[in-house]
PDB file of C-alpha atoms in Angstrom:
ATOM      1  CA  ASP B   1     -50.547 -48.164 -87.342  1.00  0.00           C
ATOM      2  CA  VAL B   2     -49.525 -48.237 -91.016  1.00  0.00           C
ATOM      3  CA  GLY B   3     -49.485 -51.644 -92.669  1.00  0.00           C
ATOM      4  CA  GLY B   4     -48.554 -53.308 -89.400  1.00  0.00           C
ATOM      5  CA  TYR B   5     -45.896 -50.717 -88.551  1.00  0.00           C
ATOM      6  CA  VAL B   6     -46.288 -47.990 -85.966  1.00  0.00           C
ATOM      7  CA  VAL B   7     -45.243 -44.630 -87.385  1.00  0.00           C
ATOM      8  CA  SER B   8     -44.117 -41.945 -84.964  1.00  0.00           C
ATOM      9  CA  VAL B   9     -44.138 -38.275 -85.941  1.00  0.00           C
ATOM     10  CA  GLY B  10     -43.831 -34.968 -84.114  1.00  0.00           C
ATOM     11  CA  LYS B  11     -46.916 -33.587 -82.346  1.00  0.00           C
ATOM     12  CA  SER B  12     -47.540 -30.734 -84.814  1.00  0.00           C
ATOM     13  CA  TRP B  13     -47.344 -33.164 -87.733  1.00  0.00           C
ATOM     14  CA  GLY B  14     -49.506 -35.668 -85.881  1.00  0.00           C
ATOM     15  CA  ASP B  15     -52.155 -33.026 -85.189  1.00  0.00           C
ATOM     16  CA  ARG B  16     -52.306 -32.186 -88.908  1.00  0.00           C
ATOM     17  CA  LEU B  17     -52.584 -35.875 -89.852  1.00  0.00           C
ATOM     18  CA  ALA B  18     -55.323 -36.462 -87.263  1.00  0.00           C
ATOM     19  CA  ALA B  19     -57.291 -33.514 -88.695  1.00  0.00           C
ATOM     20  CA  LEU B  20     -57.145 -35.132 -92.144  1.00  0.00           C
ATOM     21  CA  MET B  21     -58.306 -38.573 -90.990  1.00  0.00           C
ATOM     22  CA  PRO B  22     -62.080 -37.923 -91.178  1.00  0.00           C
ATOM     23  CA  SER B  23     -61.735 -36.918 -94.838  1.00  0.00           C
ATOM     24  CA  LEU B  24     -59.612 -39.903 -95.879  1.00  0.00           C
ATOM     25  CA  ASP B  25     -61.264 -42.988 -97.314  1.00  0.00           C
ATOM     26  CA  THR B  26     -60.078 -46.573 -96.875  1.00  0.00           C
ATOM     27  CA  ALA B  27     -57.896 -46.344 -99.999  1.00  0.00           C
ATOM     28  CA  ALA B  28     -55.657 -43.687 -98.424  1.00  0.00           C
ATOM     29  CA  SER B  29     -52.046 -44.571 -97.768  1.00  0.00           C
ATOM     30  CA  LEU B  30     -49.021 -43.101 -96.069  1.00  0.00           C
ATOM     31  CA  ARG B  31     -45.594 -43.312 -97.670  1.00  0.00           C
ATOM     32  CA  VAL B  32     -42.686 -43.054 -95.272  1.00  0.00           C
ATOM     33  CA  THR B  33     -39.124 -42.685 -96.532  1.00  0.00           C
ATOM     34  CA  PRO B  34     -36.696 -43.026 -93.636  1.00  0.00           C
ATOM     35  CA  ARG B  35     -33.382 -41.225 -93.710  1.00  0.00           C
ATOM     36  CA  VAL B  36     -30.481 -43.701 -93.999  1.00  0.00           C
ATOM     37  CA  GLY B  37     -27.027 -42.319 -93.172  1.00  0.00           C
ATOM     38  CA  ALA B  38     -24.004 -43.719 -95.018  1.00  0.00           C
ATOM     39  CA  LEU B  39     -21.204 -45.177 -92.882  1.00  0.00           C
ATOM     40  CA  THR B  40     -17.520 -45.495 -93.747  1.00  0.00           C
ATOM     41  CA  ILE B  41     -15.253 -48.331 -92.543  1.00  0.00           C
ATOM     42  CA  ASP B  42     -12.995 -47.351 -89.602  1.00  0.00           C
ATOM     43  CA  GLU B  43     -14.668 -43.955 -89.161  1.00  0.00           C
ATOM     44  CA  GLU B  44     -16.299 -43.312 -85.774  1.00  0.00           C
ATOM     45  CA  ARG B  45     -19.481 -41.283 -85.578  1.00  0.00           C
ATOM     46  CA  ASP B  46     -20.982 -39.562 -82.559  1.00  0.00           C
ATOM     47  CA  GLU B  47     -24.762 -39.914 -82.764  1.00  0.00           C
ATOM     48  CA  TRP B  48     -27.905 -39.727 -80.637  1.00  0.00           C
ATOM     49  CA  VAL B  49     -31.289 -41.415 -80.713  1.00  0.00           C
ATOM     50  CA  VAL B  50     -34.559 -40.662 -78.934  1.00  0.00           C
ATOM     51  CA  GLU B  51     -36.157 -43.302 -76.695  1.00  0.00           C
ATOM     52  CA  GLY B  52     -38.330 -45.651 -78.745  1.00  0.00           C
ATOM     53  CA  HIS B  53     -37.034 -44.357 -82.086  1.00  0.00           C
ATOM     54  CA  GLY B  54     -34.459 -45.731 -84.504  1.00  0.00           C
ATOM     55  CA  ASN B  55     -31.666 -44.269 -86.607  1.00  0.00           C
ATOM     56  CA  TYR B  56     -30.851 -46.058 -89.879  1.00  0.00           C
ATOM     57  CA  TYR B  57     -27.423 -46.431 -91.483  1.00  0.00           C
ATOM     58  CA  SER B  58     -25.967 -48.277 -94.462  1.00  0.00           C
ATOM     59  CA  LEU B  59     -22.510 -49.619 -95.208  1.00  0.00           C
ATOM     60  CA  VAL B  60     -21.033 -51.354 -98.225  1.00  0.00           C
ATOM     61  CA  TYR B  61     -17.878 -53.244 -97.309  1.00  0.00           C
ATOM     62  CA  PRO B  62     -15.207 -52.039 -99.794  1.00  0.00           C
ATOM     63  CA  GLU B  63     -14.211 -54.646-102.383  1.00  0.00           C
ATOM     64  CA  GLU B  64     -10.498 -53.864-101.965  1.00  0.00           C
ATOM     65  CA  ARG B  65     -10.693 -54.745 -98.241  1.00  0.00           C
ATOM     66  CA  PHE B  66     -11.346 -58.410 -99.124  1.00  0.00           C
ATOM     67  CA  ASN B  67      -7.733 -58.658-100.434  1.00  0.00           C
ATOM     68  CA  GLY B  68      -8.641 -61.497-102.810  1.00  0.00           C
ATOM     69  CA  ARG B  69     -10.533 -63.453-100.115  1.00  0.00           C
ATOM     70  CA  THR B  70     -14.214 -64.366-100.375  1.00  0.00           C
ATOM     71  CA  SER B  71     -15.062 -63.119 -96.863  1.00  0.00           C
ATOM     72  CA  ALA B  72     -13.887 -60.760 -94.143  1.00  0.00           C
ATOM     73  CA  LYS B  73     -14.640 -60.140 -90.477  1.00  0.00           C
ATOM     74  CA  LEU B  74     -16.434 -56.915 -89.607  1.00  0.00           C
ATOM     75  CA  THR B  75     -16.966 -55.703 -86.038  1.00  0.00           C
ATOM     76  CA  ILE B  76     -19.690 -53.148 -85.376  1.00  0.00           C
ATOM     77  CA  THR B  77     -19.526 -51.462 -81.982  1.00  0.00           C
ATOM     78  CA  VAL B  78     -22.085 -49.146 -80.404  1.00  0.00           C
ATOM     79  CA  THR B  79     -20.704 -47.467 -77.271  1.00  0.00           C
ATOM     80  CA  PRO B  80     -23.158 -45.345 -75.292  1.00  0.00           C
ATOM     81  CA  GLU B  81     -22.084 -42.143 -73.574  1.00  0.00           C
ATOM     82  CA  PHE B  82     -25.439 -42.481 -71.822  1.00  0.00           C
ATOM     83  CA  GLY B  83     -28.658 -44.414 -72.434  1.00  0.00           C
ATOM     84  CA  ASP B  84     -29.125 -47.855 -73.974  1.00  0.00           C
ATOM     85  CA  PRO B  85     -28.886 -47.961 -77.781  1.00  0.00           C
ATOM     86  CA  ASP B  86     -29.589 -51.383 -79.340  1.00  0.00           C
ATOM     87  CA  LEU B  87     -28.147 -52.630 -82.651  1.00  0.00           C
ATOM     88  CA  PHE B  88     -30.082 -54.420 -85.428  1.00  0.00           C
ATOM     89  CA  VAL B  89     -28.527 -55.443 -88.781  1.00  0.00           C
ATOM     90  CA  ASN B  90     -29.592 -56.902 -92.137  1.00  0.00           C
ATOM     91  CA  VAL B  91     -27.013 -58.026 -94.742  1.00  0.00           C
ATOM     92  CA  GLY B  92     -27.396 -58.440 -98.500  1.00  0.00           C
ATOM     93  CA  ALA B  93     -25.936 -58.103-101.981  1.00  0.00           C
ATOM     94  CA  SER B  94     -26.865 -54.443-102.437  1.00  0.00           C
ATOM     95  CA  ALA B  95     -27.913 -51.661-100.063  1.00  0.00           C
ATOM     96  CA  ASP B  96     -30.827 -50.971-102.434  1.00  0.00           C
ATOM     97  CA  THR B  97     -32.317 -54.436-101.930  1.00  0.00           C
ATOM     98  CA  ILE B  98     -31.829 -54.947 -98.183  1.00  0.00           C
ATOM     99  CA  PRO B  99     -34.941 -54.330 -96.091  1.00  0.00           C
ATOM    100  CA  LEU B 100     -34.559 -51.971 -93.167  1.00  0.00           C
ATOM    101  CA  PRO B 101     -33.963 -53.925 -89.979  1.00  0.00           C
ATOM    102  CA  VAL B 102     -36.616 -53.600 -87.302  1.00  0.00           C
ATOM    103  CA  ARG B 103     -36.647 -54.873 -83.730  1.00  0.00           C
ATOM    104  CA  HIS B 104     -38.487 -58.133 -84.447  1.00  0.00           C
ATOM    105  CA  ALA B 105     -37.303 -58.698 -88.030  1.00  0.00           C
ATOM    106  CA  ALA B 106     -33.533 -58.301 -88.206  1.00  0.00           C
ATOM    107  CA  GLN B 107     -31.016 -60.937 -89.258  1.00  0.00           C
ATOM    108  CA  TYR B 108     -28.704 -59.950 -86.389  1.00  0.00           C
ATOM    109  CA  SER B 109     -29.298 -58.093 -83.138  1.00  0.00           C
ATOM    110  CA  GLU B 110     -27.406 -57.043 -80.029  1.00  0.00           C
ATOM    111  CA  THR B 111     -29.532 -55.641 -77.226  1.00  0.00           C
ATOM    112  CA  SER B 112     -27.481 -56.050 -74.062  1.00  0.00           C
ATOM    113  CA  PRO B 113     -27.114 -53.039 -71.750  1.00  0.00           C
ATOM    114  CA  GLY B 114     -23.896 -51.050 -72.222  1.00  0.00           C
ATOM    115  CA  ASP B 115     -21.627 -51.516 -75.214  1.00  0.00           C
ATOM    116  CA  ASP B 116     -23.166 -53.505 -78.063  1.00  0.00           C
ATOM    117  CA  ALA B 117     -20.557 -55.213 -80.247  1.00  0.00           C
ATOM    118  CA  MET B 118     -21.286 -57.534 -83.142  1.00  0.00           C
ATOM    119  CA  ASP B 119     -18.858 -59.609 -85.214  1.00  0.00           C
ATOM    120  CA  LEU B 120     -20.090 -60.457 -88.701  1.00  0.00           C
ATOM    121  CA  GLU B 121     -18.561 -62.520 -91.494  1.00  0.00           C
ATOM    122  CA  ILE B 122     -19.112 -60.390 -94.605  1.00  0.00           C
ATOM    123  CA  THR B 123     -18.851 -62.102 -97.996  1.00  0.00           C
ATOM    124  CA  ALA B 124     -17.935 -60.635-101.370  1.00  0.00           C
ATOM    125  CA  GLU B 125     -21.382 -61.748-102.639  1.00  0.00           C
ATOM    126  CA  MET B 126     -23.204 -60.001 -99.765  1.00  0.00           C
ATOM    127  CA  PRO B 127     -21.074 -56.970 -98.813  1.00  0.00           C
ATOM    128  CA  ALA B 128     -23.875 -54.519 -97.954  1.00  0.00           C
ATOM    129  CA  LEU B 129     -25.452 -53.835 -94.562  1.00  0.00           C
ATOM    130  CA  LYS B 130     -28.311 -51.788 -93.177  1.00  0.00           C
ATOM    131  CA  LEU B 131     -28.274 -51.006 -89.479  1.00  0.00           C
ATOM    132  CA  MET B 132     -30.804 -49.635 -87.059  1.00  0.00           C
ATOM    133  CA  ILE B 133     -29.774 -48.182 -83.723  1.00  0.00           C
ATOM    134  CA  LEU B 134     -32.879 -48.238 -81.540  1.00  0.00           C
ATOM    135  CA  GLY B 135     -33.081 -46.112 -78.426  1.00  0.00           C
ATOM    136  CA  ALA B 136     -34.212 -48.416 -75.637  1.00  0.00           C
ATOM    137  CA  ASP B 137     -33.584 -45.167 -73.703  1.00  0.00           C
ATOM    138  CA  ALA B 138     -32.657 -41.732 -75.048  1.00  0.00           C
ATOM    139  CA  SER B 139     -28.989 -42.259 -75.939  1.00  0.00           C
ATOM    140  CA  ASN B 140     -25.816 -40.571 -77.074  1.00  0.00           C
ATOM    141  CA  PHE B 141     -23.428 -43.095 -78.576  1.00  0.00           C
ATOM    142  CA  THR B 142     -20.377 -43.682 -80.731  1.00  0.00           C
ATOM    143  CA  LEU B 143     -20.816 -45.991 -83.723  1.00  0.00           C
TER     144      LEU B 143
END
């Protein structure tokens, strides 16, 4: 438990961390930098996620796709080959300032079994998104 978040690591890494714990004082901290994959509009990706873990992605809606309008509709679809991947999204002005979405603190979520599809109204002022695909089960999916 790190600052209210549960951090999951591989067993060999976990064993090394556990061995360090007796020597750490209360001022010790753990810095975790998750990998965030960049997405491109209209480009499908075949991905996988382990049960109980999340994959993070970012997308900035291209300015030229607004065609002079102040907003545009964006549909995000997660189609499982197998398993049950769930979709969580946060939206903001810049990918650098958007917090990573988590299961209980995301602006938008879609957790139904099977295909998860989400329609969002993206504005020119808030064109950036961060997504988390959480494996309710181990899953292969198309995003």
